Amino acid sequence: MSASLLRAENLHLWRAERHVLKGVDLRVRGGELLQLTGANGAGKTTLLRALAGLNHLEAGRVFWNDQDVREDRAGFHAALVYLGHEPPLKSDLTGIENLKYWTGMRRPLTDSAIAEALHATGAAGFGTRPVRTLSAGQRRRVALAGLVLAAVPLWLLDEPTTNLDTEGQQLIERLVATHLQDGGLAIAAVHHRLAIDPSRLRELNLFA
Amino acid sequence: MSASLLRAENLHLWRAERHVLKGVDLRVRGGELLQLTGANGAGKTTLLRALAGLNHLEAGRVFWNDQDVREDRAGFHAALVYLGHEPPLKSDLTGIENLKYWTGMRRPLTDSAIAEALHATGAAGFGTRPVRTLSAGQRRRVALAGLVLAAVPLWLLDEPTTNLDTEGQQLIERLVATHLQDGGLAIAAVHHRLAIDPSRLRELNLFA
Amino acid sequence: MSDRLTPPLTAARLVVSRDLLLAFRRPEQLVHPLAFFVMVTTLFPLSVSPERAQLRAIAPGVLWVAALLAALLALDFLFRDDAQDGTLEQYALSGQSLTWLLLGKTAAHWLLTGLPLSLMAPLMGYTLGVPMSAGAGIMVTVALGSLALSFIGSIGAALTLGVRRGGVLLSILILPLAVPILIFGSRATELAIRGETYLAPMELLASVVVLSFTLAPLAAAAAVRISLE
Amino acid sequence: MSDRLTPPLTAARLVVSRDLLLAFRRPEQLVHPLAFFVMVTTLFPLSVSPERAQLRAIAPGVLWVAALLAALLALDFLFRDDAQDGTLEQYALSGQSLTWLLLGKTAAHWLLTGLPLSLMAPLMGYTLGVPMSAGAGIMVTVALGSLALSFIGSIGAALTLGVRRGGVLLSILILPLAVPILIFGSRATELAIRGETYLAPMELLASVVVLSFTLAPLAAAAAVRISLE
Amino acid sequence: MTWTWFHRLGSPPYIYRLAGILTPWFGWLAGVLLVGALYDGLVIAPPDYQQGDGFRIMYVHVPTAWLSLMIYTWMAVAAAVGLIWRIKVAHAVAAACAPIGASFTAVALLTGMLFGKPMWGTYWVWDPRLTSELLLLFLYLGYMGLRSSFDDLQRADRASAVLAIVGVVNVPIVHFSVVWWNSLHQGSSLSLTGKDTIATPMLIPLLLSMLGFTLYFVAVLLVRLRGEVLRRERAASWVAEVVAT
Amino acid sequence: MSHFLSMGGYARFLWPAYGVTALAVVLNIIWARGLLRRAKSEARRRIAMQGETR
Ligand code: HEM
Ligand SMILES: Nc1ncnc2c1ncn2[C@@H]1O[C@H](COP(=O)(O)OP(=O)(O)OP(=O)(O)O)[C@@H](O)[C@H]1O
Ligand SMILES: Nc1ncnc2c1ncn2[C@@H]1O[C@H](COP(=O)(O)OP(=O)(O)OP(=O)(O)O)[C@@H](O)[C@H]1O
Ligand SMILES: [Mg+2]
Ligand SMILES: [Mg+2]
């Protein structure tokens, strides 16, 4: 895979009367993590959703591998996974079923691949239980398995460490590090510093 | 106020087929914080809800000031506030209105008391906006204002630092410290260590 | 730390005013059950036959089934939002009597759905060929019937809280209990249309209201506590 | 990182099988629209009059209004759960054609609601005094009508996603579009009951199905994208 | 002292064993009575002067209709006991009652319909007795639906108990519907106070049949009860004992 | 015998009525036993599971 590149220029976005993104520029290439920081309400969630195309940008453009994403939305979407504040899981399905339908929609999956991903995120023990019966952190781990399984170059993560125990914080760091090593790139909104190789880590601080 | 005391003996609780609480004992007195720790799925949320009376205990008893809470549920409830994974706010009401109805149900409130509490939790700037338009961390701050306003001796907090920025983490520590100084007690499920006077801090580790 | 607690009646009043405020913040909610009622009563003549004589004969039935369905659909939302965002949990933990708080919620619910429905019923009756002279009778019976339904429904709504898509399960639970209301109500309406005295079925209706008013909030409070677990 | 993507038809099939699995995981969901249909058709004779001749005259209307309401209520859930838990967002970001995915969802929805309704309709007709000989006709017309309604309804369901308590708003949006279905359908049923040929209204019904099948998924996909913002 | 029986009845292992012992007794007695009633009702009892041989449907209709009401009452009482005194076994009884009651309500409806066609000329009319019996079926179904929509048995028990208790108002409505409204349906043909309104040779098989069906119900209930009690016991040592082998 | 079976012309209604009743009687026995069997095997499974985790 040639090195991927996400670039955004002069993003402007209003929520109701509020000018939330005031000309944000960013540039992340394969192997880099861009950490979004900023006080509560600074616009981290808004920026992540806008990049994914879930919030309407008033002005500015987003480029994926130097192509405007509006020219090939499906292609761009196929290259990214967005994980928001809440894990996108069906509470009546088991973790394995959730992954089968959710990530399976993106690329064909084998059962062993699913099992492996669940194992990698420490969710192997409860993959066969309905998600509804899982604790908050267990649910988050199942969602992270979906992230791993998708095998896409671009990760957009909104507070991925929420609800995770101390071992889980390290899990996130490990997952991101591996992803970067593989040439992927990630943008994550995290409040505390992640233990990631500083040469790969860049920071974008949003002001409220 | 004479020193309050929460005591629980031999709590047993099943969730479906799962024996989650296996004979938990605890004892917290006024001025102390009991920090619940344990891996994801260990049972922290379950224990907090069971103490509040929101989960059905199979066996075991909870005492508030040496009286079994089943003898005076309303009195016990009037003495506690429980904050779960999600802040209990109405998204169509403003922060101020939310507090007026939620905490106002417990004790009569003045407008200035509400304004003060919002100020104390850094939510003064957005108290008049519908909660629906707030970011995750801003919402959490409004809920914390309700906690302060309630002015009850017992706080049951489930991951109160979720979604809060670094300044917000310190806010929690400040709020808890003041509460303990005032003779209150708190039980909080938090994954990382809180910066609280160690003589007041006790820990209960749950094993999955 | 203050020892002064909010008195129970003030707490119940707070619940009522909160629910009214919420409804006025989203006025479309006020309109919904009404709109549904209007639609069902207008669909009927479309699919049956528009002959007036036949329409008038089935008018009480159509009015009551439509009103019952509209009130039933609205019931589905009685506690659902509050359960989802944790408000109900906070009510249960407020140290106040849950029975009073739920009584407040149910009263607000009736003010927002049953009352408008009963004001609208004579008008819809008129479009079905019912004489205006029967209007007052229809209004009062629908008001009483919807009040009873709100109370009985509060039990069902509380029971189906823990259940996803409880809506239709709720209808199934409530309908057997609501049928007496329907029968007495449509009977009273029929008598009113004919210009006869409708006191007898009306008294039955009123006794259902009294019965459900005294028992339902207790049962609903028990049900809410159970479904919160 | 793999470049092999799931083909669009496989993705749509995954959506269908997922929705069927979800429904069978909670079988009460399957039963709900049916139960509602049964209840409405039961309520009518209770509040109108139990006389056979009169019942039979209004039977087509009652059947169709009941089926329409049942299907409409079920529509409310078409996208709501998926929107709430973020599944719809993930669909939109899956790189797959949203139109195909929504077509899958709508098909599954019909299999779970419209099909059982149409199988049940002849039976409920019988309790209203409709002869068994009209059964096949009723079944086919209700099947076609509910199919058209599922497609048309998918647009409305997508449009009301961002709206809380969209349920009744949805009904208001959909009903004007559903009225032709109701009129053709009850007309066909009436002819079937009389033992006459009901081909003409049936063809009209079929053309509504074809039209809505080709246009609705596109419109629904556009509406979902808008409401996700 | 006087309450020991009450506590023992609330003890799962005791009830489990007791039910196991009692089941064959009730079962066989019911079998004997039902066979007797069948022979007596179909062969010995003379035809009715008005209804001919058709009246013999009564011997399955009346007992099943009676069961449908009695079982609901049992269920509501058990649910109330379970809710008030927090007795698991009582909830188990209520849970065991529902499917049996629902099936006999359905049978009462069906046999009534088959009775109605020759007697009234139609399978179904919207008569108060018939309607309220149909609503009873809906209540049973709603009860079972509510139960099945909870994962947790304890929650299902308590929630459905509230419904069972509230729904019990329907029972007197069914029973007295023939009195309160003028109805096509038969009035009470049995009464303890007044003199019987049907002839003795016809009455004996009816009584046999009603007793037989009641005992049969108890037998089935006891089997179900054992299952329901087992499902509610976790990690108790006696469970390991009884399910061994 | 055929006289008995014809039931004075009511056979069309009488035998189905007895039939559904008999069916309900038999099915209830089967269901109840099935429930008990399932509950037992579930209990066995549960006990086995607990043995493992201990
Ligand atoms: C679908 C139709 C019918 C239903 C749902 C139905 C329902 C019932 C019910 C619930 C009872 C028990 C009442 C009680 O124990 O308080 C009953 C009793 C009885 N039914 Fe029916 N019935 C139907 C049709 C008929 C017909 C057509 C006949 C005969 C012409 C009939 C004859 C009787 C008799 C003789 C009793 C015993 C009366 C008494 O002791 O109260 N039923 N039925
Ligand atoms: N409804 C349920 N049915 C079955 N098991 C459940 C249910 N709810 C929770 N559990 C299980 O109970 C255990 C405790 O859950 P709980 O939510 O209390 O964990 P927790 O310590 O709060 O975890 P976290 O840190 O992830 O929030 C978990 O193993 C969970 O899987
Ligand atoms: N629907 C809306 N209408 C008006 N303002 C909104 C709306 N949604 C969000 N905002 C505002 O936009 C700003 C950015 O919100 P956003 O959720 O992106 O913040 P965030 O950086 O993710 O904060 P947090 O750390 O609390 O998650 C906030 O000030 C918020 O109040
Ligand atoms: Mg955010
Ligand atoms: Mg937790």
mmCIF file of N, CA and C in Angstrom, chain C residues 143-220:
data_model
loop_
_atom_site.group_PDB
_atom_site.id
_atom_site.type_symbol
_atom_site.label_atom_id
_atom_site.label_comp_id
_atom_site.label_asym_id
_atom_site.label_seq_id
_atom_site.Cartn_x
_atom_site.Cartn_y
_atom_site.Cartn_z
ATOM 1 N N ALA C 143 -63.851 12.218 27.651
ATOM 2 C CA ALA C 143 -62.949 12.715 28.691
ATOM 3 C C ALA C 143 -62.821 11.690 29.820
ATOM 4 N N LEU C 144 -63.954 11.175 30.284
ATOM 5 C CA LEU C 144 -63.905 10.176 31.356
ATOM 6 C C LEU C 144 -63.170 8.922 30.891
ATOM 7 N N GLY C 145 -63.513 8.457 29.702
ATOM 8 C CA GLY C 145 -62.905 7.226 29.194
ATOM 9 C C GLY C 145 -61.404 7.363 29.060
ATOM 10 N N SER C 146 -60.957 8.497 28.522
ATOM 11 C CA SER C 146 -59.512 8.640 28.334
ATOM 12 C C SER C 146 -58.811 8.778 29.677
ATOM 13 N N LEU C 147 -59.485 9.357 30.640
ATOM 14 C CA LEU C 147 -58.884 9.467 31.973
ATOM 15 C C LEU C 147 -58.656 8.069 32.559
ATOM 16 N N ALA C 148 -59.694 7.237 32.483
ATOM 17 C CA ALA C 148 -59.551 5.868 32.982
ATOM 18 C C ALA C 148 -58.432 5.152 32.234
ATOM 19 N N LEU C 149 -58.399 5.377 30.922
ATOM 20 C CA LEU C 149 -57.380 4.715 30.124
ATOM 21 C C LEU C 149 -55.981 5.174 30.515
ATOM 22 N N SER C 150 -55.819 6.454 30.798
ATOM 23 C CA SER C 150 -54.509 6.946 31.207
ATOM 24 C C SER C 150 -54.054 6.235 32.475
ATOM 25 N N PHE C 151 -54.972 6.085 33.405
ATOM 26 C CA PHE C 151 -54.580 5.439 34.657
ATOM 27 C C PHE C 151 -54.253 3.971 34.440
ATOM 28 N N ILE C 152 -55.188 3.253 33.802
ATOM 29 C CA ILE C 152 -54.927 1.833 33.570
ATOM 30 C C ILE C 152 -53.666 1.665 32.737
ATOM 31 N N GLY C 153 -53.555 2.537 31.730
ATOM 32 C CA GLY C 153 -52.402 2.439 30.842
ATOM 33 C C GLY C 153 -51.095 2.669 31.568
ATOM 34 N N SER C 154 -51.116 3.477 32.632
ATOM 35 C CA SER C 154 -49.859 3.747 33.317
ATOM 36 C C SER C 154 -49.269 2.451 33.874
ATOM 37 N N ILE C 155 -50.128 1.510 34.255
ATOM 38 C CA ILE C 155 -49.600 0.216 34.731
ATOM 39 C C ILE C 155 -48.883 -0.502 33.599
ATOM 40 N N GLY C 156 -49.574 -0.585 32.461
ATOM 41 C CA GLY C 156 -48.986 -1.292 31.325
ATOM 42 C C GLY C 156 -47.710 -0.624 30.863
ATOM 43 N N ALA C 157 -47.737 0.701 30.807
ATOM 44 C CA ALA C 157 -46.544 1.419 30.353
ATOM 45 C C ALA C 157 -45.387 1.143 31.294
ATOM 46 N N ALA C 158 -45.669 1.070 32.591
ATOM 47 C CA ALA C 158 -44.599 0.801 33.547
ATOM 48 C C ALA C 158 -44.084 -0.621 33.392
ATOM 49 N N LEU C 159 -44.995 -1.555 33.123
ATOM 50 C CA LEU C 159 -44.569 -2.955 33.006
ATOM 51 C C LEU C 159 -43.701 -3.188 31.788
ATOM 52 N N THR C 160 -43.976 -2.480 30.700
ATOM 53 C CA THR C 160 -43.239 -2.741 29.463
ATOM 54 C C THR C 160 -42.013 -1.861 29.342
ATOM 55 N N LEU C 161 -41.641 -1.182 30.426
ATOM 56 C CA LEU C 161 -40.496 -0.280 30.357
ATOM 57 C C LEU C 161 -39.215 -0.996 29.984
ATOM 58 N N GLY C 162 -38.988 -2.143 30.625
ATOM 59 C CA GLY C 162 -37.729 -2.828 30.397
ATOM 60 C C GLY C 162 -37.665 -3.491 29.029
ATOM 61 N N VAL C 163 -38.781 -3.442 28.306
ATOM 62 C CA VAL C 163 -38.910 -4.225 27.088
ATOM 63 C C VAL C 163 -38.693 -3.324 25.881
ATOM 64 N N ARG C 164 -37.843 -3.756 24.957
ATOM 65 C CA ARG C 164 -37.680 -2.973 23.741
ATOM 66 C C ARG C 164 -38.936 -3.102 22.899
ATOM 67 N N ARG C 165 -39.258 -2.061 22.144
ATOM 68 C CA ARG C 165 -40.465 -2.063 21.327
ATOM 69 C C ARG C 165 -41.655 -2.477 22.156
ATOM 70 N N GLY C 166 -41.728 -1.966 23.374
ATOM 71 C CA GLY C 166 -42.813 -2.362 24.262
ATOM 72 C C GLY C 166 -44.165 -1.941 23.723
ATOM 73 N N GLY C 167 -44.156 -1.013 22.759
ATOM 74 C CA GLY C 167 -45.392 -0.393 22.302
ATOM 75 C C GLY C 167 -46.537 -1.347 22.063
ATOM 76 N N VAL C 168 -46.313 -2.337 21.240
ATOM 77 C CA VAL C 168 -47.434 -3.177 20.891
ATOM 78 C C VAL C 168 -47.742 -4.156 22.017
ATOM 79 N N LEU C 169 -46.701 -4.575 22.731
ATOM 80 C CA LEU C 169 -46.957 -5.426 23.900
ATOM 81 C C LEU C 169 -47.848 -4.663 24.872
ATOM 82 N N LEU C 170 -47.536 -3.383 25.017
ATOM 83 C CA LEU C 170 -48.363 -2.530 25.867
ATOM 84 C C LEU C 170 -49.823 -2.586 25.440
ATOM 85 N N SER C 171 -50.075 -2.444 24.137
ATOM 86 C CA SER C 171 -51.461 -2.475 23.673
ATOM 87 C C SER C 171 -52.115 -3.793 24.051
ATOM 88 N N ILE C 172 -51.358 -4.878 23.887
ATOM 89 C CA ILE C 172 -51.949 -6.183 24.171
ATOM 90 C C ILE C 172 -52.279 -6.317 25.647
ATOM 91 N N LEU C 173 -51.419 -5.764 26.483
ATOM 92 C CA LEU C 173 -51.665 -5.877 27.916
ATOM 93 C C LEU C 173 -52.863 -5.031 28.320
ATOM 94 N N ILE C 174 -52.965 -3.857 27.705
ATOM 95 C CA ILE C 174 -53.955 -2.900 28.167
ATOM 96 C C ILE C 174 -55.330 -3.160 27.587
ATOM 97 N N LEU C 175 -55.364 -3.618 26.348
ATOM 98 C CA LEU C 175 -56.673 -3.688 25.695
ATOM 99 C C LEU C 175 -57.710 -4.506 26.446
ATOM 100 N N PRO C 176 -57.358 -5.696 26.939
ATOM 101 C CA PRO C 176 -58.392 -6.443 27.663
ATOM 102 C C PRO C 176 -58.975 -5.626 28.805
ATOM 103 N N LEU C 177 -58.126 -4.807 29.438
ATOM 104 C CA LEU C 177 -58.611 -4.010 30.551
ATOM 105 C C LEU C 177 -59.372 -2.783 30.057
ATOM 106 N N ALA C 178 -59.084 -2.382 28.803
ATOM 107 C CA ALA C 178 -59.710 -1.167 28.293
ATOM 108 C C ALA C 178 -61.065 -1.444 27.655
ATOM 109 N N VAL C 179 -61.334 -2.713 27.374
ATOM 110 C CA VAL C 179 -62.569 -3.024 26.661
ATOM 111 C C VAL C 179 -63.824 -2.553 27.399
ATOM 112 N N PRO C 180 -63.888 -2.715 28.729
ATOM 113 C CA PRO C 180 -65.074 -2.180 29.410
ATOM 114 C C PRO C 180 -65.269 -0.689 29.139
ATOM 115 N N ILE C 181 -64.171 0.052 29.138
ATOM 116 C CA ILE C 181 -64.276 1.486 28.855
ATOM 117 C C ILE C 181 -64.893 1.690 27.481
ATOM 118 N N LEU C 182 -64.372 0.917 26.528
ATOM 119 C CA LEU C 182 -64.864 1.045 25.161
ATOM 120 C C LEU C 182 -66.350 0.741 25.087
ATOM 121 N N ILE C 183 -66.764 -0.322 25.770
ATOM 122 C CA ILE C 183 -68.164 -0.730 25.670
ATOM 123 C C ILE C 183 -69.078 0.293 26.327
ATOM 124 N N PHE C 184 -68.734 0.696 27.559
ATOM 125 C CA PHE C 184 -69.570 1.692 28.231
ATOM 126 C C PHE C 184 -69.560 3.000 27.454
ATOM 127 N N GLY C 185 -68.382 3.383 26.996
ATOM 128 C CA GLY C 185 -68.255 4.663 26.313
ATOM 129 C C GLY C 185 -69.057 4.715 25.036
ATOM 130 N N SER C 186 -68.928 3.667 24.204
ATOM 131 C CA SER C 186 -69.635 3.742 22.934
ATOM 132 C C SER C 186 -71.140 3.592 23.151
ATOM 133 N N ARG C 187 -71.488 2.886 24.200
ATOM 134 C CA ARG C 187 -72.911 2.780 24.531
ATOM 135 C C ARG C 187 -73.463 4.162 24.928
ATOM 136 N N ALA C 188 -72.718 4.874 25.764
ATOM 137 C CA ALA C 188 -73.164 6.207 26.178
ATOM 138 C C ALA C 188 -73.253 7.129 24.972
ATOM 139 N N THR C 189 -72.254 7.047 24.101
ATOM 140 C CA THR C 189 -72.264 7.891 22.916
ATOM 141 C C THR C 189 -73.472 7.578 22.046
ATOM 142 N N GLU C 190 -73.763 6.303 21.907
ATOM 143 C CA GLU C 190 -74.896 5.896 21.087
ATOM 144 C C GLU C 190 -76.183 6.502 21.633
ATOM 145 N N LEU C 191 -76.338 6.401 22.963
ATOM 146 C CA LEU C 191 -77.536 6.970 23.581
ATOM 147 C C LEU C 191 -77.566 8.478 23.387
ATOM 148 N N ALA C 192 -76.420 9.114 23.536
ATOM 149 C CA ALA C 192 -76.367 10.565 23.365
ATOM 150 C C ALA C 192 -76.786 10.950 21.957
ATOM 151 N N ILE C 193 -76.314 10.171 20.965
ATOM 152 C CA ILE C 193 -76.668 10.476 19.579
ATOM 153 C C ILE C 193 -78.174 10.346 19.374
ATOM 154 N N ARG C 194 -78.742 9.315 19.998
ATOM 155 C CA ARG C 194 -80.176 9.113 19.843
ATOM 156 C C ARG C 194 -80.973 10.132 20.657
ATOM 157 N N GLY C 195 -80.289 10.926 21.449
ATOM 158 C CA GLY C 195 -80.967 11.927 22.256
ATOM 159 C C GLY C 195 -81.560 11.368 23.533
ATOM 160 N N GLU C 196 -81.184 10.121 23.868
ATOM 161 C CA GLU C 196 -81.707 9.546 25.110
ATOM 162 C C GLU C 196 -80.767 9.846 26.263
ATOM 163 N N THR C 197 -81.176 9.494 27.482
ATOM 164 C CA THR C 197 -80.307 9.752 28.623
ATOM 165 C C THR C 197 -79.205 8.694 28.686
ATOM 166 N N TYR C 198 -77.993 9.175 28.924
ATOM 167 C CA TYR C 198 -76.864 8.235 28.928
ATOM 168 C C TYR C 198 -76.240 8.157 30.315
ATOM 169 N N LEU C 199 -77.076 8.355 31.322
ATOM 170 C CA LEU C 199 -76.552 8.384 32.674
ATOM 171 C C LEU C 199 -76.003 7.025 33.130
ATOM 172 N N ALA C 200 -76.724 5.952 32.774
ATOM 173 C CA ALA C 200 -76.331 4.634 33.281
ATOM 174 C C ALA C 200 -74.914 4.248 32.846
ATOM 175 N N PRO C 201 -74.620 4.216 31.535
ATOM 176 C CA PRO C 201 -73.254 3.852 31.154
ATOM 177 C C PRO C 201 -72.223 4.860 31.649
ATOM 178 N N MET C 202 -72.663 6.119 31.758
ATOM 179 C CA MET C 202 -71.753 7.139 32.239
ATOM 180 C C MET C 202 -71.346 6.877 33.679
ATOM 181 N N GLU C 203 -72.301 6.428 34.487
ATOM 182 C CA GLU C 203 -71.963 6.125 35.868
ATOM 183 C C GLU C 203 -70.978 4.963 35.947
ATOM 184 N N LEU C 204 -71.198 3.972 35.087
ATOM 185 C CA LEU C 204 -70.255 2.849 35.049
ATOM 186 C C LEU C 204 -68.863 3.358 34.697
ATOM 187 N N LEU C 205 -68.819 4.239 33.709
ATOM 188 C CA LEU C 205 -67.545 4.805 33.279
ATOM 189 C C LEU C 205 -66.883 5.538 34.438
ATOM 190 N N ALA C 206 -67.688 6.334 35.137
ATOM 191 C CA ALA C 206 -67.136 7.100 36.259
ATOM 192 C C ALA C 206 -66.605 6.162 37.335
ATOM 193 N N SER C 207 -67.286 5.033 37.540
ATOM 194 C CA SER C 207 -66.787 4.140 38.581
ATOM 195 C C SER C 207 -65.486 3.476 38.146
ATOM 196 N N VAL C 208 -65.342 3.218 36.856
ATOM 197 C CA VAL C 208 -64.053 2.700 36.374
ATOM 198 C C VAL C 208 -62.962 3.731 36.631
ATOM 199 N N VAL C 209 -63.272 5.006 36.384
ATOM 200 C CA VAL C 209 -62.288 6.062 36.623
ATOM 201 C C VAL C 209 -61.863 6.066 38.087
ATOM 202 N N VAL C 210 -62.841 6.026 38.985
ATOM 203 C CA VAL C 210 -62.522 6.092 40.411
ATOM 204 C C VAL C 210 -61.671 4.898 40.824
ATOM 205 N N LEU C 211 -62.078 3.728 40.364
ATOM 206 C CA LEU C 211 -61.344 2.515 40.705
ATOM 207 C C LEU C 211 -59.900 2.597 40.218
ATOM 208 N N SER C 212 -59.751 2.977 38.949
ATOM 209 C CA SER C 212 -58.397 2.987 38.397
ATOM 210 C C SER C 212 -57.574 4.106 39.023
ATOM 211 N N PHE C 213 -58.224 5.203 39.387
ATOM 212 C CA PHE C 213 -57.499 6.313 40.000
ATOM 213 C C PHE C 213 -56.904 5.907 41.345
ATOM 214 N N THR C 214 -57.635 5.092 42.071
ATOM 215 C CA THR C 214 -57.139 4.727 43.396
ATOM 216 C C THR C 214 -56.091 3.619 43.330
ATOM 217 N N LEU C 215 -56.238 2.703 42.372
ATOM 218 C CA LEU C 215 -55.340 1.545 42.364
ATOM 219 C C LEU C 215 -54.152 1.698 41.428
ATOM 220 N N ALA C 216 -54.379 2.333 40.267
ATOM 221 C CA ALA C 216 -53.341 2.311 39.233
ATOM 222 C C ALA C 216 -52.013 2.926 39.671
ATOM 223 N N PRO C 217 -51.994 4.108 40.311
ATOM 224 C CA PRO C 217 -50.678 4.668 40.647
ATOM 225 C C PRO C 217 -49.861 3.746 41.546
ATOM 226 N N LEU C 218 -50.525 3.040 42.458
ATOM 227 C CA LEU C 218 -49.808 2.096 43.312
ATOM 228 C C LEU C 218 -49.178 0.988 42.476
ATOM 229 N N ALA C 219 -50.016 0.385 41.620
ATOM 230 C CA ALA C 219 -49.508 -0.708 40.790
ATOM 231 C C ALA C 219 -48.416 -0.212 39.867
ATOM 232 N N ALA C 220 -48.601 0.988 39.308
ATOM 233 C CA ALA C 220 -47.589 1.525 38.395
ATOM 234 C C ALA C 220 -46.277 1.752 39.127
#
